[in-house]
Amino acid sequence: MKTAKVLLVDDHDIVRAGFKQLLDSHPQIEIIAQANNSHEAFQVYKKTHPDVVIMDLSMPADSESLDSNGAQGGIEAIQRILQYDSNAKVIVLTVWESNPYPKNLVKLGVKGYLTKRCAPEELVQAVLAVYLGGNHFSESIKAIINDGDAVEDNPVNLLTKREIEIFTLLAEGQTATQIADSIFLSHKTVHAHRANIMRKLSLSNNSDIVHLAIRHGVVKP
């Protein structure tokens, strides 16, 4: 088997160093690049085209002007990579193992999802399995993914709290200017949030926002 070339993404240098030492010790795995934030992860992916990406979720989002929950940076990076290359093989390696992350990220297209409590040999196993075209999910993650009631099947869960607020106001018919005035943000920041919402939810226009909001009960028809 050829060597699996891996991009390792985590915003803690010491964590990356530990994972790199572990994975590089396997004869069929090579860490060819590293990144420590959402923007760098996407740029490095485009430059190196690794076979597998190992992605932490707890990183800052690309734009500092946008509100961010704890896992937003990693989600943003995954979305950008998969939009750029739908065949990208991404393994999530994170402390986040509760709703709504596992099921939503599997729907997004990740091939593996491990918690940072996993055994070192499981990470190696996951990289090789995903490299060969398979999937690998920790047992605890499988239970969450397979529990239909455990995670809401709602793409809006991918948004931050601020984005949900703006998404709701847009769905109610407010313009970006009206929203900026009502929640005391600059027009530029509101437009940046709107663009991020459209990208995350794969929407094209305000009509799409309204339809999605109605379908998931964010606003009433």
CSV table of C-alpha atoms in Angstrom, one decimal:
chain,number,residue,atom,x,y,z
A,1,MET,CA,0.0,0.0,0.0
A,2,LYS,CA,1.2,3.5,-0.8
A,3,THR,CA,1.8,6.0,1.9
A,4,ALA,CA,-1.2,8.0,3.1
A,5,LYS,CA,-0.2,11.7,2.9
A,6,VAL,CA,-2.0,13.6,5.8
A,7,LEU,CA,-2.8,17.2,6.6
A,8,LEU,CA,-3.0,17.7,10.3
A,9,VAL,CA,-5.1,20.7,11.6
A,10,ASP,CA,-5.1,21.7,15.2
A,11,ASP,CA,-4.6,25.1,16.8
A,12,HIS,CA,-2.4,23.7,19.6
A,13,ASP,CA,1.3,23.2,18.6
A,14,ILE,CA,1.9,20.6,21.3
A,15,VAL,CA,-1.1,18.6,20.3
A,16,ARG,CA,-0.1,18.6,16.6
A,17,ALA,CA,3.4,17.6,17.6
A,18,GLY,CA,2.1,14.6,19.5
A,19,PHE,CA,-0.2,13.4,16.7
A,20,LYS,CA,2.6,13.9,14.2
A,21,GLN,CA,5.0,11.8,16.1
A,22,LEU,CA,2.4,9.1,16.5
A,23,LEU,CA,1.4,9.0,12.8
A,24,ASP,CA,4.8,9.5,11.3
A,25,SER,CA,6.0,6.4,13.2
A,26,HIS,CA,3.7,4.3,11.0
A,27,PRO,CA,5.4,3.2,7.8
A,28,GLN,CA,2.3,3.9,5.7
A,29,ILE,CA,1.4,7.3,7.0
A,30,GLU,CA,3.2,10.6,6.4
A,31,ILE,CA,2.3,14.1,7.8
A,32,ILE,CA,3.0,16.3,4.8
A,33,ALA,CA,1.6,19.5,6.1
A,34,GLN,CA,0.1,21.2,9.2
A,35,ALA,CA,-2.3,24.1,9.9
A,36,ASN,CA,-3.5,25.9,13.0
A,37,ASN,CA,-6.6,27.7,11.8
A,38,SER,CA,-9.5,27.6,9.4
A,39,HIS,CA,-8.0,29.9,6.8
A,40,GLU,CA,-4.6,28.2,6.8
A,41,ALA,CA,-6.2,24.7,6.6
A,42,PHE,CA,-8.0,25.6,3.4
A,43,GLN,CA,-5.0,27.3,1.8
A,44,VAL,CA,-2.7,24.4,2.7
A,45,TYR,CA,-5.2,21.8,1.4
A,46,LYS,CA,-5.4,23.6,-2.0
A,47,LYS,CA,-1.6,23.7,-2.2
A,48,THR,CA,-0.8,20.1,-1.0
A,49,HIS,CA,-3.9,18.0,-1.9
A,50,PRO,CA,-3.4,15.5,0.9
A,51,ASP,CA,-5.0,12.0,0.9
A,52,VAL,CA,-6.5,12.5,4.4
A,53,VAL,CA,-7.2,15.6,6.5
A,54,ILE,CA,-7.3,15.2,10.3
A,55,MET,CA,-9.3,18.2,11.6
A,56,ASP,CA,-9.9,19.5,15.1
A,57,LEU,CA,-13.1,21.5,15.5
A,58,SER,CA,-12.1,23.9,18.3
A,59,MET,CA,-10.4,26.6,16.3
A,60,PRO,CA,-11.1,30.3,15.7
A,61,ALA,CA,-13.2,31.0,12.6
A,62,ASP,CA,-11.6,32.7,9.6
A,63,SER,CA,-13.2,36.1,10.2
A,64,GLU,CA,-12.5,37.7,13.5
A,65,SER,CA,-15.5,40.0,13.0
A,66,LEU,CA,-17.9,37.1,13.2
A,67,ASP,CA,-19.2,35.5,16.4
A,68,SER,CA,-18.0,32.0,16.9
A,69,ASN,CA,-19.0,29.1,19.0
A,70,GLY,CA,-16.4,26.6,20.3
A,71,ALA,CA,-16.3,24.4,17.2
A,72,GLN,CA,-16.9,26.9,14.5
A,73,GLY,CA,-13.4,27.2,13.0
A,74,GLY,CA,-13.1,23.5,12.3
A,75,ILE,CA,-16.6,23.4,10.8
A,76,GLU,CA,-15.8,26.3,8.6
A,77,ALA,CA,-12.6,24.7,7.3
A,78,ILE,CA,-14.4,21.4,6.6
A,79,GLN,CA,-17.1,23.2,4.6
A,80,ARG,CA,-14.6,25.1,2.5
A,81,ILE,CA,-12.4,22.0,1.8
A,82,LEU,CA,-15.5,19.9,0.8
A,83,GLN,CA,-16.9,22.7,-1.4
A,84,TYR,CA,-13.5,23.0,-3.1
A,85,ASP,CA,-13.0,19.2,-3.4
A,86,SER,CA,-16.1,17.0,-2.8
A,87,ASN,CA,-13.8,13.9,-2.8
A,88,ALA,CA,-11.8,15.2,0.2
A,89,LYS,CA,-11.3,12.7,3.0
A,90,VAL,CA,-11.7,14.4,6.3
A,91,ILE,CA,-11.5,12.8,9.8
A,92,VAL,CA,-12.7,14.9,12.7
A,93,LEU,CA,-10.6,14.5,15.8
A,94,THR,CA,-12.1,16.6,18.6
A,95,VAL,CA,-13.4,16.9,22.2
A,96,TRP,CA,-16.8,17.7,20.8
A,97,GLU,CA,-18.8,14.5,20.8
A,98,SER,CA,-22.3,15.7,21.6
A,99,ASN,CA,-25.2,17.0,19.5
A,100,PRO,CA,-25.4,18.5,17.0
A,101,TYR,CA,-21.8,18.0,15.6
A,102,PRO,CA,-21.4,14.3,14.8
A,103,LYS,CA,-24.5,13.8,12.7
A,104,ASN,CA,-24.3,17.2,11.0
A,105,LEU,CA,-20.7,16.7,10.0
A,106,VAL,CA,-21.3,13.2,8.7
A,107,LYS,CA,-24.1,14.7,6.6
A,108,LEU,CA,-21.6,17.3,5.4
A,109,GLY,CA,-19.4,14.5,4.2
A,110,VAL,CA,-16.7,13.7,6.7
A,111,LYS,CA,-15.3,10.1,6.5
A,112,GLY,CA,-14.3,9.7,10.1
A,113,TYR,CA,-15.1,11.1,13.5
A,114,LEU,CA,-13.0,10.4,16.6
A,115,THR,CA,-12.9,11.9,20.1
A,116,LYS,CA,-9.5,12.9,21.5
A,117,ARG,CA,-10.1,10.2,24.2
A,118,CYS,CA,-9.5,7.5,21.5
A,119,ALA,CA,-6.6,5.1,21.7
A,120,PRO,CA,-3.6,6.0,19.6
A,121,GLU,CA,-4.0,2.9,17.6
A,122,GLU,CA,-7.5,3.8,16.7
A,123,LEU,CA,-6.3,7.1,15.1
A,124,VAL,CA,-3.9,5.1,13.0
A,125,GLN,CA,-6.6,2.6,12.0
A,126,ALA,CA,-8.9,5.5,11.1
A,127,VAL,CA,-6.4,7.2,8.8
A,128,LEU,CA,-5.7,3.9,7.0
A,129,ALA,CA,-9.3,3.0,6.6
A,130,VAL,CA,-10.3,6.4,5.3
A,131,TYR,CA,-7.3,6.5,3.0
A,132,LEU,CA,-8.4,3.2,1.5
A,133,GLY,CA,-11.9,4.6,0.8
A,134,GLY,CA,-13.7,3.5,4.0
A,135,ASN,CA,-15.1,5.3,7.0
A,136,HIS,CA,-14.2,5.1,10.7
A,137,PHE,CA,-16.2,6.4,13.6
A,138,SER,CA,-15.7,6.0,17.3
A,139,GLU,CA,-18.2,3.7,19.0
A,140,SER,CA,-19.6,6.6,21.0
A,141,ILE,CA,-20.0,8.6,17.8
A,142,LYS,CA,-21.8,5.7,16.0
A,143,ALA,CA,-24.3,5.7,18.8
A,144,ILE,CA,-25.1,9.3,18.4
A,145,ILE,CA,-25.2,9.2,14.6
A,146,ASN,CA,-27.5,6.2,14.6
A,147,ASP,CA,-29.9,7.6,17.2
A,148,GLY,CA,-32.6,9.4,15.1
A,149,ASP,CA,-33.7,11.4,18.1
A,150,ALA,CA,-30.2,12.3,19.3
A,151,VAL,CA,-29.4,15.0,16.8
A,152,GLU,CA,-31.8,17.4,15.1
A,153,ASP,CA,-31.8,17.0,11.3
A,154,ASN,CA,-31.5,20.7,10.9
A,155,PRO,CA,-28.7,22.5,8.9
A,156,VAL,CA,-29.4,25.7,10.8
A,157,ASN,CA,-27.5,24.0,13.7
A,158,LEU,CA,-24.3,24.7,11.7
A,159,LEU,CA,-24.8,28.4,12.3
A,160,THR,CA,-23.4,30.4,15.3
A,161,LYS,CA,-25.8,32.2,17.6
A,162,ARG,CA,-25.3,35.5,15.9
A,163,GLU,CA,-25.8,33.9,12.5
A,164,ILE,CA,-29.0,32.3,13.6
A,165,GLU,CA,-30.2,35.7,14.8
A,166,ILE,CA,-29.4,37.3,11.4
A,167,PHE,CA,-30.8,34.3,9.5
A,168,THR,CA,-34.1,34.6,11.4
A,169,LEU,CA,-34.3,38.4,10.7
A,170,LEU,CA,-33.6,37.8,7.0
A,171,ALA,CA,-36.3,35.1,6.9
A,172,GLU,CA,-38.7,37.6,8.4
A,173,GLY,CA,-38.1,40.0,5.6
A,174,GLN,CA,-35.7,42.5,7.0
A,175,THR,CA,-32.9,43.9,4.9
A,176,ALA,CA,-29.3,43.9,5.9
A,177,THR,CA,-29.5,47.6,6.6
A,178,GLN,CA,-32.5,47.2,8.9
A,179,ILE,CA,-30.8,44.3,10.7
A,180,ALA,CA,-27.6,46.3,11.2
A,181,ASP,CA,-29.6,49.2,12.7
A,182,SER,CA,-31.7,46.9,14.9
A,183,ILE,CA,-28.9,44.8,16.5
A,184,PHE,CA,-26.2,47.6,16.5
A,185,LEU,CA,-23.8,46.1,14.0
A,186,SER,CA,-22.1,47.7,11.1
A,187,HIS,CA,-23.6,47.1,7.7
A,188,LYS,CA,-20.3,45.5,6.6
A,189,THR,CA,-20.5,43.0,9.4
A,190,VAL,CA,-24.1,42.0,8.7
A,191,HIS,CA,-23.2,41.5,5.0
A,192,ALA,CA,-20.3,39.3,6.1
A,193,HIS,CA,-22.6,37.2,8.3
A,194,ARG,CA,-25.1,36.9,5.5
A,195,ALA,CA,-22.5,35.7,3.1
A,196,ASN,CA,-21.3,33.1,5.7
A,197,ILE,CA,-24.9,31.9,6.2
A,198,MET,CA,-25.4,31.5,2.5
A,199,ARG,CA,-22.2,29.5,2.1
A,200,LYS,CA,-22.8,27.3,5.1
A,201,LEU,CA,-26.3,26.4,4.1
A,202,SER,CA,-25.7,26.3,0.3
A,203,LEU,CA,-28.3,29.0,-0.4
A,204,SER,CA,-28.4,31.4,-3.3
A,205,ASN,CA,-30.8,34.1,-2.4
A,206,ASN,CA,-33.2,35.5,0.2
A,207,SER,CA,-36.0,33.3,-1.1
A,208,ASP,CA,-34.0,30.2,-0.3
A,209,ILE,CA,-33.5,31.6,3.3
A,210,VAL,CA,-37.2,32.0,3.7
A,211,HIS,CA,-38.1,28.5,2.5
A,212,LEU,CA,-35.4,26.9,4.7
A,213,ALA,CA,-36.5,28.9,7.7
A,214,ILE,CA,-40.2,27.9,7.2
A,215,ARG,CA,-39.3,24.2,6.6
A,216,HIS,CA,-37.4,24.0,9.9
A,217,GLY,CA,-39.8,26.1,11.9
A,218,VAL,CA,-37.5,29.1,12.4
A,219,VAL,CA,-40.3,31.4,11.2
A,220,LYS,CA,-44.0,30.7,10.5
A,221,PRO,CA,-45.3,30.8,6.9
